[in-house]
PDB file of C-alpha atoms in Angstrom:
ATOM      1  CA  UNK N 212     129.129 -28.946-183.540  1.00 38.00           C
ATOM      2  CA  UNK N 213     129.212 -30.533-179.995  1.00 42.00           C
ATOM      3  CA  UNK N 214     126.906 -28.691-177.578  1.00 41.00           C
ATOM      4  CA  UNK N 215     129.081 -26.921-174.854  1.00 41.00           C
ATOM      5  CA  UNK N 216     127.696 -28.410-171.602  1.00 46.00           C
ATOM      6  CA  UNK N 217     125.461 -26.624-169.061  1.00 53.00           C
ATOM      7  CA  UNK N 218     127.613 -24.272-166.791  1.00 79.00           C
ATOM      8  CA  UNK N 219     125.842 -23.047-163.136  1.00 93.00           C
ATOM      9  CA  UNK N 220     126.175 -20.180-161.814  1.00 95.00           C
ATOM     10  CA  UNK N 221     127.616 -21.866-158.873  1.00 94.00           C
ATOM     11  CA  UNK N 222     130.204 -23.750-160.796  1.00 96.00           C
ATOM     12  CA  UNK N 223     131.596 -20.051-162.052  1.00 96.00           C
ATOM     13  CA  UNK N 224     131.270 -18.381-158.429  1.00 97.00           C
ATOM     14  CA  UNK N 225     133.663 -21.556-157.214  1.00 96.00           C
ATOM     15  CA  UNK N 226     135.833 -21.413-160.272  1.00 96.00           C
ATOM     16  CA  UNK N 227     136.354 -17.526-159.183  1.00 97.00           C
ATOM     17  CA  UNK N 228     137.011 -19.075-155.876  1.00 97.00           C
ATOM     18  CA  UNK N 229     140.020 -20.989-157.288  1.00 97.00           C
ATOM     19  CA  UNK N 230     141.215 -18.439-158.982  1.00 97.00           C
ATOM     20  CA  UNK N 231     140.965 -16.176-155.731  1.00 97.00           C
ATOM     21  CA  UNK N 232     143.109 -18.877-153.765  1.00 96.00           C
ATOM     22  CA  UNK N 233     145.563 -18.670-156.197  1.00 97.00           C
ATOM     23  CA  UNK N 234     146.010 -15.093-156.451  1.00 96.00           C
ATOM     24  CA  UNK N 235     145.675 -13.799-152.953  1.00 97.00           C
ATOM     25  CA  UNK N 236     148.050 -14.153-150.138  1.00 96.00           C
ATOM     26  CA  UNK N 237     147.169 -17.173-147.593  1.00 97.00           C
ATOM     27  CA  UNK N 238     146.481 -14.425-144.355  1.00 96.00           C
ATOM     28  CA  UNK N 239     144.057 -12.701-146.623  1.00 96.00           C
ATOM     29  CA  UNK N 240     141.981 -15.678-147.840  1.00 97.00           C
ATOM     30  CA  UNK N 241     141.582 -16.387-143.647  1.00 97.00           C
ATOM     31  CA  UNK N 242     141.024 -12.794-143.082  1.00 96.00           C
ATOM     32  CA  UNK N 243     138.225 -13.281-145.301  1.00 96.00           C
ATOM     33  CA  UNK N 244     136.642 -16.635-144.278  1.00 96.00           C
ATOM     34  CA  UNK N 245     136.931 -15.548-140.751  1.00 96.00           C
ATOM     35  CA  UNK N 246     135.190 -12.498-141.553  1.00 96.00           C
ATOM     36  CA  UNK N 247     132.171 -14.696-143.200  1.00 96.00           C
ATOM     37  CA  UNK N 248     132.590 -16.853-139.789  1.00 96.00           C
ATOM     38  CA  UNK N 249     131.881 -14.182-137.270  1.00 95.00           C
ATOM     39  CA  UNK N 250     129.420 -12.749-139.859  1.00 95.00           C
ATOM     40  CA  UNK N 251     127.728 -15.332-139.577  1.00 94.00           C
ATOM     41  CA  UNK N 252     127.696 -16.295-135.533  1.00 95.00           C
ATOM     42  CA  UNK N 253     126.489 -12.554-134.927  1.00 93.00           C
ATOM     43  CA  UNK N 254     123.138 -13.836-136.285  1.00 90.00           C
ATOM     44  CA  UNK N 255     123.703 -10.099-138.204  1.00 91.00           C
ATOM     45  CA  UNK N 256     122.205  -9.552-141.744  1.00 92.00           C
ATOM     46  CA  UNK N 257     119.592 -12.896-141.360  1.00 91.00           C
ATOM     47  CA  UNK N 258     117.029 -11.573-143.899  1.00 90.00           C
ATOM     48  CA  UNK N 259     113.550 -11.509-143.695  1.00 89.00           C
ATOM     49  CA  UNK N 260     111.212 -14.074-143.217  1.00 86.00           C
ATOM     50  CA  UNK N 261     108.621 -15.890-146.372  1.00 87.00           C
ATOM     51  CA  UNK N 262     105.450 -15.126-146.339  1.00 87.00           C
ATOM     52  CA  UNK N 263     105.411 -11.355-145.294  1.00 89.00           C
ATOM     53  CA  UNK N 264     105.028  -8.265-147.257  1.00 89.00           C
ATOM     54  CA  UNK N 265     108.490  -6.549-148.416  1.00 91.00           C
ATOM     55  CA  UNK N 266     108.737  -3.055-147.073  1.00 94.00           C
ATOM     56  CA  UNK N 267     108.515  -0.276-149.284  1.00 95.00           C
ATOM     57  CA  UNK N 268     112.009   1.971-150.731  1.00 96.00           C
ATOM     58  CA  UNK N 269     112.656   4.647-153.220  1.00 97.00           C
ATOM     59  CA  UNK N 270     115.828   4.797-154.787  1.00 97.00           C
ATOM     60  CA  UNK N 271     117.526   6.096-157.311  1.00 95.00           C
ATOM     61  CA  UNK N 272     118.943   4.359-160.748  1.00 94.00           C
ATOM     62  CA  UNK N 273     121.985   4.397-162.540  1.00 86.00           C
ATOM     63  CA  UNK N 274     120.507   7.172-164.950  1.00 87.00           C
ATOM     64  CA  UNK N 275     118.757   9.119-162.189  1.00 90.00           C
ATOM     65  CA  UNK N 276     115.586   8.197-161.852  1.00 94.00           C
ATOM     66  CA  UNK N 277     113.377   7.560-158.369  1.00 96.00           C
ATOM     67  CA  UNK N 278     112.084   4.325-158.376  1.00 97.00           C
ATOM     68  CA  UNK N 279     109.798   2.858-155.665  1.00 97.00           C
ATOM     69  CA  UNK N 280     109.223  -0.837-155.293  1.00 96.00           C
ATOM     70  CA  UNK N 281     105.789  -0.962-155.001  1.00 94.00           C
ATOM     71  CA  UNK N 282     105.348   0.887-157.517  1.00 95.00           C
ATOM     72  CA  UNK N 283     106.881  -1.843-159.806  1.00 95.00           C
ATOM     73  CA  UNK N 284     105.351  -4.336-158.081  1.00 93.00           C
ATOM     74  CA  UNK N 285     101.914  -3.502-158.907  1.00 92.00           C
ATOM     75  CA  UNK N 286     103.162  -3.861-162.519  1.00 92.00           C
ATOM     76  CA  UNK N 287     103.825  -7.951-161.863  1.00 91.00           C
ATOM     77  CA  UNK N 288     106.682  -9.865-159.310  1.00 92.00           C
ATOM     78  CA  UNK N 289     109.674  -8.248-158.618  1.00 94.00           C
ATOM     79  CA  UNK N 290     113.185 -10.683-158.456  1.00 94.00           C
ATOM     80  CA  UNK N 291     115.207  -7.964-156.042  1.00 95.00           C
ATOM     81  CA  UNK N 292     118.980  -8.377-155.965  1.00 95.00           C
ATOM     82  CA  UNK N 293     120.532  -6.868-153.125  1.00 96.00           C
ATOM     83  CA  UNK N 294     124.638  -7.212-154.330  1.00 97.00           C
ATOM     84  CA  UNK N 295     127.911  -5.658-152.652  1.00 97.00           C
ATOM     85  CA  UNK N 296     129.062  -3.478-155.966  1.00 96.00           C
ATOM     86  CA  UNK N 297     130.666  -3.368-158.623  1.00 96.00           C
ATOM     87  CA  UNK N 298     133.763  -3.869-157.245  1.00 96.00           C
ATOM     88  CA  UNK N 299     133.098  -7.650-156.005  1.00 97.00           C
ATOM     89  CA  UNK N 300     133.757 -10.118-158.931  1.00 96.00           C
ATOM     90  CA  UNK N 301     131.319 -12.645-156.990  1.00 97.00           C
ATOM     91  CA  UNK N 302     128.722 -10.048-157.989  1.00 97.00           C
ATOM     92  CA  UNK N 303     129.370  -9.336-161.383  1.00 97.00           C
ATOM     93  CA  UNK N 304     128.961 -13.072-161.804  1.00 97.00           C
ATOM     94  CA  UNK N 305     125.666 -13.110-160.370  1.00 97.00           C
ATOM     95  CA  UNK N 306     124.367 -10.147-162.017  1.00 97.00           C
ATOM     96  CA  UNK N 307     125.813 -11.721-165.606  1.00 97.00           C
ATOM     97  CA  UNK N 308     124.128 -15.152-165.167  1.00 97.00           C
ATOM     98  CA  UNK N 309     120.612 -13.088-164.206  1.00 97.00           C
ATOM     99  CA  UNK N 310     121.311 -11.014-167.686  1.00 97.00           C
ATOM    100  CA  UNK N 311     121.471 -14.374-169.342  1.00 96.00           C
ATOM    101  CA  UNK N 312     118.191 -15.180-167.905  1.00 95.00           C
ATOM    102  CA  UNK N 313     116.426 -11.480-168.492  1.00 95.00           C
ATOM    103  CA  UNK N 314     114.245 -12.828-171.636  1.00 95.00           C
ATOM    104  CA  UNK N 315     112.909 -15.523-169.445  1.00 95.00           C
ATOM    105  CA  UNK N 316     112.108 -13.033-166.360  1.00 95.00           C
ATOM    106  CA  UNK N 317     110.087 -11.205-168.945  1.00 94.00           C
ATOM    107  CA  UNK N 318     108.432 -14.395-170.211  1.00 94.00           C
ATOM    108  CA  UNK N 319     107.267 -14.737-166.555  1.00 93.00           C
ATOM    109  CA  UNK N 320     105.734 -11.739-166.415  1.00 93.00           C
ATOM    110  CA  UNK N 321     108.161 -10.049-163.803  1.00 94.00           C
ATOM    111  CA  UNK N 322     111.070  -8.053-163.700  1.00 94.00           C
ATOM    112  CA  UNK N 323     114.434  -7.823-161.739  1.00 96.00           C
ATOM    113  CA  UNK N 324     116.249  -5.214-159.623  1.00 96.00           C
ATOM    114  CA  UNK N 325     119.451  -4.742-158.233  1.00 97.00           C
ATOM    115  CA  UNK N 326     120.607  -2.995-155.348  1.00 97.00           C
ATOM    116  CA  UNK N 327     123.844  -1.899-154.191  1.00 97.00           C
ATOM    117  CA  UNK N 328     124.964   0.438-151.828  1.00 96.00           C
ATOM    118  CA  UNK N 329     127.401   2.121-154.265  1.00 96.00           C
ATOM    119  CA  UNK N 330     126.803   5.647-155.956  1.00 95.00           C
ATOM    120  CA  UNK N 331     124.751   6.246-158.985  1.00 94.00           C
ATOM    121  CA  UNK N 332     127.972   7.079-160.626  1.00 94.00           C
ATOM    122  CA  UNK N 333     129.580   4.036-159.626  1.00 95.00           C
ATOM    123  CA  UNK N 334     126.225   1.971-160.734  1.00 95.00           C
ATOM    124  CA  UNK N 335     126.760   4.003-164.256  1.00 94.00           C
ATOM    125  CA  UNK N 336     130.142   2.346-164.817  1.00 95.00           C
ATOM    126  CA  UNK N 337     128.693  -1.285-164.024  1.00 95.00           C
ATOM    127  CA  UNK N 338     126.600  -0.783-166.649  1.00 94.00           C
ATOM    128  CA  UNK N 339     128.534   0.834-169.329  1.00 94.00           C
ATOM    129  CA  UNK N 340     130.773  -2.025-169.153  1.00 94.00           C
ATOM    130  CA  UNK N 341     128.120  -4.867-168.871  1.00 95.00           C
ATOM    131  CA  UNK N 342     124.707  -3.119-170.455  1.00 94.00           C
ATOM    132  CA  UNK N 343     122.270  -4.564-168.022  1.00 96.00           C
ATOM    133  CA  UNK N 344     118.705  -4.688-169.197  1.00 95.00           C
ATOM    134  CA  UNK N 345     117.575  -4.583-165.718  1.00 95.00           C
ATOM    135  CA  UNK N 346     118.002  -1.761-163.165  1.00 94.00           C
ATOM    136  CA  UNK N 347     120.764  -0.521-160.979  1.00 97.00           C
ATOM    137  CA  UNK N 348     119.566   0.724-158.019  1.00 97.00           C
ATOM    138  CA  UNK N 349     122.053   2.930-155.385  1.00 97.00           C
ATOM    139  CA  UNK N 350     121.033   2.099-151.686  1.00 96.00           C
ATOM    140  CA  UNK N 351     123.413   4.767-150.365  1.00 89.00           C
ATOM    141  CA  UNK N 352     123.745   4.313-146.545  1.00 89.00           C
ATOM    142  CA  UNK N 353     122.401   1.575-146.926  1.00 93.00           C
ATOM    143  CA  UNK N 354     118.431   2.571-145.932  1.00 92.00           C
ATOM    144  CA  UNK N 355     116.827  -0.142-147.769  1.00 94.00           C
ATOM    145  CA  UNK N 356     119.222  -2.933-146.431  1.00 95.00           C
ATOM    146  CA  UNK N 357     118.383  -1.636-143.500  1.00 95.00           C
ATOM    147  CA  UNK N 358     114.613  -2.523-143.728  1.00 95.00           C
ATOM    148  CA  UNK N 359     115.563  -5.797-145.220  1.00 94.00           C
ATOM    149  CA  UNK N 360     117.845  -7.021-142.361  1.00 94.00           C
ATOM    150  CA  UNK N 361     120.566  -7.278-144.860  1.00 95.00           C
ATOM    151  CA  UNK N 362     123.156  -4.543-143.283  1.00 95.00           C
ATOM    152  CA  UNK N 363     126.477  -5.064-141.980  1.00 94.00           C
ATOM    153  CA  UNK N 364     129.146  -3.571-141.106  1.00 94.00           C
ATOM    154  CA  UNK N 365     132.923  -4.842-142.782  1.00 93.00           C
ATOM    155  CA  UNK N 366     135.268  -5.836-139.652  1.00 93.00           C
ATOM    156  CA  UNK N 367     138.068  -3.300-139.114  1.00 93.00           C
ATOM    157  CA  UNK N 368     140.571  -5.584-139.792  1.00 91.00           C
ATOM    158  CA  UNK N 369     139.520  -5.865-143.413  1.00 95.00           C
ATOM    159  CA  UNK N 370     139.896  -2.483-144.367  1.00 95.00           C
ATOM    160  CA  UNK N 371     143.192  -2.213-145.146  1.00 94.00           C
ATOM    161  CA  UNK N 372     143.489  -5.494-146.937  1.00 95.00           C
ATOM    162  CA  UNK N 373     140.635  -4.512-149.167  1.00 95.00           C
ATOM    163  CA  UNK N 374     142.105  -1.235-149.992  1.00 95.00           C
ATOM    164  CA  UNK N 375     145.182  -2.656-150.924  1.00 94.00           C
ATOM    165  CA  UNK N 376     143.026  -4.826-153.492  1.00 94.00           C
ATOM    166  CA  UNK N 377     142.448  -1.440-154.782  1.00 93.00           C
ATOM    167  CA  UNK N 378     138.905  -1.456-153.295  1.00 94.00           C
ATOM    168  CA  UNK N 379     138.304   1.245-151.575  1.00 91.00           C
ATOM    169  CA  UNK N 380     135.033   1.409-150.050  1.00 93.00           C
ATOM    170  CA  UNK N 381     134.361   5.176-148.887  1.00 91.00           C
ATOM    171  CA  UNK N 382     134.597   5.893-152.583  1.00 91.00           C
ATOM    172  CA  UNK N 383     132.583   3.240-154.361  1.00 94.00           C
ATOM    173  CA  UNK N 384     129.547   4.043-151.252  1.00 95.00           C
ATOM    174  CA  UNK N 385     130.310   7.670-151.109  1.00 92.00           C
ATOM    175  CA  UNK N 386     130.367   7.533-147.166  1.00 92.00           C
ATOM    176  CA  UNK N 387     132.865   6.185-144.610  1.00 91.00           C
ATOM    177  CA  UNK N 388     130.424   3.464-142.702  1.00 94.00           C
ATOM    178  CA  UNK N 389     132.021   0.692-144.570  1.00 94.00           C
ATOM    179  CA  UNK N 390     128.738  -0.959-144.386  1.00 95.00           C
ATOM    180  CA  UNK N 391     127.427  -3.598-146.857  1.00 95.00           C
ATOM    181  CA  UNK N 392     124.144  -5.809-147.568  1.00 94.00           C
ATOM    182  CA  UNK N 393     124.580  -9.291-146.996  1.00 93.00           C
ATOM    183  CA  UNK N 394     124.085 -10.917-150.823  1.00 92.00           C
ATOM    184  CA  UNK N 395     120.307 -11.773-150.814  1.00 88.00           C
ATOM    185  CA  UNK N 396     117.554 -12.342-153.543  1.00 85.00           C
ATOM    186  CA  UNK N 397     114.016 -11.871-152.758  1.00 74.00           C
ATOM    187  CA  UNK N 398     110.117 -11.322-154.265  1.00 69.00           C
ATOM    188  CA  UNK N 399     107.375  -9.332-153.190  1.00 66.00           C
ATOM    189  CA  UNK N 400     105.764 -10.596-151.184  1.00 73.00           C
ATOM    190  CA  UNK N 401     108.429 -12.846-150.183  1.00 83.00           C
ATOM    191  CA  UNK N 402     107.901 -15.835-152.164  1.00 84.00           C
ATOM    192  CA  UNK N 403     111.561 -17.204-151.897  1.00 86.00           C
ATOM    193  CA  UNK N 404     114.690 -15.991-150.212  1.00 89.00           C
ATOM    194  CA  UNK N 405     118.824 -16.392-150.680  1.00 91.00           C
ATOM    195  CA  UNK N 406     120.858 -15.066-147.717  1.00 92.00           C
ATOM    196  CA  UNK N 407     124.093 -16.289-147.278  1.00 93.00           C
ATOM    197  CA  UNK N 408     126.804 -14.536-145.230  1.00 93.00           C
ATOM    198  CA  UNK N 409     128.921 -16.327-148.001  1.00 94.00           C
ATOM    199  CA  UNK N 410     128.919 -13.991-150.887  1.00 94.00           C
ATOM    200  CA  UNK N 411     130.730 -17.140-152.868  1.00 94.00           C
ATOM    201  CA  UNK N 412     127.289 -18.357-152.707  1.00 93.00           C
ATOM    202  CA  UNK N 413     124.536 -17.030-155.027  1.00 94.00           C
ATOM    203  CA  UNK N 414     120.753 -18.239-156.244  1.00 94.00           C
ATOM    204  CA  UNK N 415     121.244 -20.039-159.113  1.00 95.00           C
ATOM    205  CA  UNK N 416     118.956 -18.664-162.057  1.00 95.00           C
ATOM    206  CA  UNK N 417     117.275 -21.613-162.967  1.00 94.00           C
ATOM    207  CA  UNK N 418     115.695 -21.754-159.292  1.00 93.00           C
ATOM    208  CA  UNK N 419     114.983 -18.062-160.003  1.00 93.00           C
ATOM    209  CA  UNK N 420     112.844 -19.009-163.125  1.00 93.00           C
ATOM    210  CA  UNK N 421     110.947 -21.833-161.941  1.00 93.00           C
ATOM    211  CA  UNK N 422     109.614 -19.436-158.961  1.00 91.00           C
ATOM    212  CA  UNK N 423     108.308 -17.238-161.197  1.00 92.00           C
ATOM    213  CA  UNK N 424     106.765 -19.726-163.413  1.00 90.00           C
ATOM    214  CA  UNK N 425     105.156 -21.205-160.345  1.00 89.00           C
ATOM    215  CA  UNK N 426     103.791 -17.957-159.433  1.00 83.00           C
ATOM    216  CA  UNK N 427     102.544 -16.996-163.092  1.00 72.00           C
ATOM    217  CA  UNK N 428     100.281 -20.378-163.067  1.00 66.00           C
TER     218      UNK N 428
END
């Protein structure tokens, strides 16, 4: 049987991208790149910097229980996913390709979290329909982002486009702020970081994996 050839998690974010361009309405795909433009000029949502200690949260998971980061890091490195929900297809990507890789995170010694500032019940759903072996974590209000410099807040003029995508985000957070983390990956202490005001744009896996590895040795 011929061996299907390697796909990146970048190649499926861009393919989504096509698929995107040819679904959506020219005036929205500029509403959104010039939302990722002025995100981006604002100097808003930047991260932290390598090298320093990652403060301390304690959330809640999708099946309700308080988890505090460093209490899992004592346990071994932490890959932590800060994603825009459920709702974002970008996302779902990103947390898919990182299932693919779970076995290997484990091999490493480590474990990955993922945190969104959607409800519990909202972080349920994700995972009845994709069965995550990692956990969900709900960032509501976004505190946590907050410490991370991660938090921004969605331009007005997006609003109504994204509700009439059917994305309405007062009820997927729970609140009315219409605030959001930028996408980001981290470790604690902050052995590598992915910010990009571009959530089309994602850490690819196998970069994930080989920071681990280099940590383990």
């Amino acid at each position: 049987m011929e061996k299907m050839p390697f796909q990146t998690l970048q190649s499926e974010l861009e393919a989504a991208t096509v698929q995107m361009k040819q679904m959506l309405p020219q005036e929205v795909l500029d509403a959104f790149e010039m939302s990722i433009r002025e995100l981006r000029e604002s100097g808003v949502g930047t991260g932290l910097e390598l090298g320093i200690q990652a403060p301390d949260f304690t959330l809640i998971d999708h099946i309700g229980n308080e988890i505090t980061l460093s209490e899992e890091t004592a346990k071994g490195p932490v890959v932590l996913i800060f994603y825009r929900g459920g709702w974002c297809p970008f996302c779902n990507l990103q947390l898919l390709a990182y299932q693919r890789i779970w076995k290997d995170i484990q091999a490493a010694g480590a474990q990955l979290i993922a945190v969104s500032p959607q409800t519990p019940d909202q972080s349920i759903l994700l995972n009845e329909k994709h069965r995550f072996s990692f956990l969900l974590l709900s960032d509501v209000r976004n505190q946590a982002v907050e410490k991370y410099n991660l938090k921004f807040k969605m331009p007005d003029h997006l609003h109504d486009i994204y509700r009439s995508l059917g994305i309405t985000l007062d009820a997927f957070n729970g609140d009315h702020s219409w605030e959001l983390p930028v996408p980001a990956t981290k470790n604690r202490i902050i052995r590598a970081v992915q910010v990009d005001a571009d959530y089309k744009k994602r850490m690819e896996p196998a970069e994930i994996i080989q920071i681990l590895n280099s940590i383990s040795s």
